[in-house]
PDB file of C-alpha atoms in Angstrom:
ATOM      1  CA  MET A 161     109.414  88.494  79.097  1.00 82.00           C
ATOM      2  CA  LYS A 162     113.114  89.540  80.675  1.00 89.00           C
ATOM      3  CA  LEU A 163     114.221  87.998  84.090  1.00 89.00           C
ATOM      4  CA  PRO A 164     116.729  90.694  84.794  1.00 93.00           C
ATOM      5  CA  VAL A 165     114.239  93.198  84.131  1.00 95.00           C
ATOM      6  CA  ILE A 166     111.557  91.604  86.136  1.00 95.00           C
ATOM      7  CA  LYS A 167     114.141  91.046  89.353  1.00 95.00           C
ATOM      8  CA  HIS A 168     115.169  94.586  88.984  1.00 96.00           C
ATOM      9  CA  LEU A 169     111.420  95.862  88.752  1.00 97.00           C
ATOM     10  CA  THR A 170     110.866  93.748  92.060  1.00 96.00           C
ATOM     11  CA  GLN A 171     113.395  95.340  93.925  1.00 96.00           C
ATOM     12  CA  PHE A 172     111.799  98.495  92.911  1.00 97.00           C
ATOM     13  CA  ILE A 173     108.713  97.052  94.576  1.00 97.00           C
ATOM     14  CA  GLU A 174     110.482  95.982  97.516  1.00 95.00           C
ATOM     15  CA  GLU A 175     112.333  99.523  97.654  1.00 96.00           C
ATOM     16  CA  ASN A 176     109.301 101.986  97.546  1.00 96.00           C
ATOM     17  CA  ASP A 177     105.872 100.338  96.533  1.00 93.00           C
ATOM     18  CA  GLU A 178     103.593  98.300  94.145  1.00 96.00           C
ATOM     19  CA  ASP A 179     101.585 101.138  93.348  1.00 97.00           C
ATOM     20  CA  PHE A 180     103.890 102.815  91.411  1.00 97.00           C
ATOM     21  CA  VAL A 181     104.142 100.080  88.948  1.00 97.00           C
ATOM     22  CA  ILE A 182     100.677  99.534  88.997  1.00 98.00           C
ATOM     23  CA  GLU A 183      99.967 103.060  87.938  1.00 98.00           C
ATOM     24  CA  THR A 184     102.579 102.561  85.517  1.00 98.00           C
ATOM     25  CA  ILE A 185     101.229  99.751  83.962  1.00 98.00           C
ATOM     26  CA  GLU A 186      97.711 101.533  83.584  1.00 98.00           C
ATOM     27  CA  THR A 187      99.644 104.511  82.051  1.00 98.00           C
ATOM     28  CA  LEU A 188     101.174 102.318  79.534  1.00 98.00           C
ATOM     29  CA  GLU A 189      98.038 100.534  79.209  1.00 98.00           C
ATOM     30  CA  ALA A 190      96.084 103.592  78.100  1.00 97.00           C
ATOM     31  CA  LEU A 191      99.007 104.456  75.648  1.00 97.00           C
ATOM     32  CA  THR A 192      98.741 101.445  73.942  1.00 96.00           C
ATOM     33  CA  GLU A 193      95.207 103.058  72.401  1.00 96.00           C
ATOM     34  CA  VAL A 194      96.996 106.224  70.376  1.00 97.00           C
ATOM     35  CA  PRO A 195      96.350 104.997  67.054  1.00 96.00           C
ATOM     36  CA  SER A 196      99.222 106.849  65.679  1.00 97.00           C
ATOM     37  CA  LEU A 197     101.903 104.034  67.088  1.00 97.00           C
ATOM     38  CA  LYS A 198     103.755 101.798  65.202  1.00 97.00           C
ATOM     39  CA  ASP A 199     103.589  98.165  65.808  1.00 96.00           C
ATOM     40  CA  GLU A 200     107.118  98.595  67.104  1.00 97.00           C
ATOM     41  CA  GLU A 201     106.591 100.797  69.323  1.00 97.00           C
ATOM     42  CA  LEU A 202     103.580  98.852  70.750  1.00 97.00           C
ATOM     43  CA  ASP A 203     105.562  95.817  71.130  1.00 97.00           C
ATOM     44  CA  VAL A 204     108.102  97.660  73.263  1.00 97.00           C
ATOM     45  CA  ILE A 205     105.221  99.063  75.125  1.00 97.00           C
ATOM     46  CA  GLY A 206     103.906  95.550  75.843  1.00 96.00           C
ATOM     47  CA  GLU A 207     107.149  94.151  76.824  1.00 96.00           C
ATOM     48  CA  LEU A 208     107.122  96.807  79.282  1.00 97.00           C
ATOM     49  CA  ILE A 209     103.613  96.091  80.323  1.00 97.00           C
ATOM     50  CA  SER A 210     104.495  92.088  80.590  1.00 95.00           C
ATOM     51  CA  ASN A 211     107.701  92.736  82.701  1.00 96.00           C
ATOM     52  CA  MET A 212     105.887  94.539  85.254  1.00 97.00           C
ATOM     53  CA  TYR A 213     103.237  92.459  85.430  1.00 96.00           C
ATOM     54  CA  GLY A 214     105.580  89.582  86.259  1.00 95.00           C
ATOM     55  CA  ALA A 215     107.309  91.536  88.822  1.00 97.00           C
ATOM     56  CA  VAL A 216     103.885  92.351  90.587  1.00 97.00           C
ATOM     57  CA  GLU A 217     103.086  88.533  90.404  1.00 96.00           C
ATOM     58  CA  VAL A 218     106.628  87.835  91.797  1.00 97.00           C
ATOM     59  CA  ASN A 219     106.390  90.468  94.519  1.00 96.00           C
ATOM     60  CA  LYS A 220     102.991  88.646  95.979  1.00 96.00           C
ATOM     61  CA  MET A 221     104.847  85.151  95.805  1.00 96.00           C
ATOM     62  CA  ILE A 222     107.531  86.898  98.211  1.00 96.00           C
ATOM     63  CA  LYS A 223     104.828  88.331 100.143  1.00 95.00           C
ATOM     64  CA  ASP A 224     103.136  84.979 100.798  1.00 96.00           C
ATOM     65  CA  GLY A 225     106.616  83.941 101.892  1.00 96.00           C
ATOM     66  CA  THR A 226     108.268  82.333  98.971  1.00 96.00           C
ATOM     67  CA  PRO A 227     111.930  83.039  99.110  1.00 95.00           C
ATOM     68  CA  LYS A 228     112.492  85.637  96.178  1.00 94.00           C
ATOM     69  CA  LYS A 229     115.071  83.881  93.995  1.00 93.00           C
ATOM     70  CA  GLU A 230     112.417  80.914  94.172  1.00 95.00           C
ATOM     71  CA  ALA A 231     109.426  83.076  93.064  1.00 95.00           C
ATOM     72  CA  LEU A 232     111.450  84.488  90.600  1.00 93.00           C
ATOM     73  CA  ASN A 233     112.710  81.104  88.930  1.00 92.00           C
ATOM     74  CA  ASN A 234     109.042  79.520  89.718  1.00 92.00           C
ATOM     75  CA  PHE A 235     107.676  82.414  87.778  1.00 91.00           C
ATOM     76  CA  MET A 236     109.894  82.129  84.856  1.00 89.00           C
ATOM     77  CA  GLY A 237     109.295  78.559  85.002  1.00 88.00           C
ATOM     78  CA  ARG A 238     106.073  78.940  84.456  1.00 84.00           C
ATOM     79  CA  VAL A 239     106.012  81.485  81.607  1.00 80.00           C
ATOM     80  CA  LEU A 240     108.513  79.465  79.808  1.00 79.00           C
ATOM     81  CA  GLY A 241     106.071  76.296  80.488  1.00 74.00           C
ATOM     82  CA  SER A 242     103.229  78.213  79.103  1.00 65.00           C
ATOM     83  CA  ILE A 243     105.149  78.882  75.963  1.00 61.00           C
ATOM     84  CA  ASP A 244     106.078  75.336  75.254  1.00 56.00           C
ATOM     85  CA  LYS A 245     102.127  74.398  75.276  1.00 54.00           C
TER      86      LYS A 245
END
């Protein structure tokens, strides 16, 4: 996951609508079922999906009243914490 990408997607959600990102996630998930995709292509799609889910999660925290910067930092802290385990 890349914080600058999640931050950019969070801004996109604020300016537009979360549904655009959710529908894009669904589309990318459907693409992963194409049998001719190479591992590298699946990795890129997986990274995009992860970043989009991250932005949706950060957006939920912001809606619940967490300041944007704090929500981003808390989310990335959780991600990095889960990687260390």
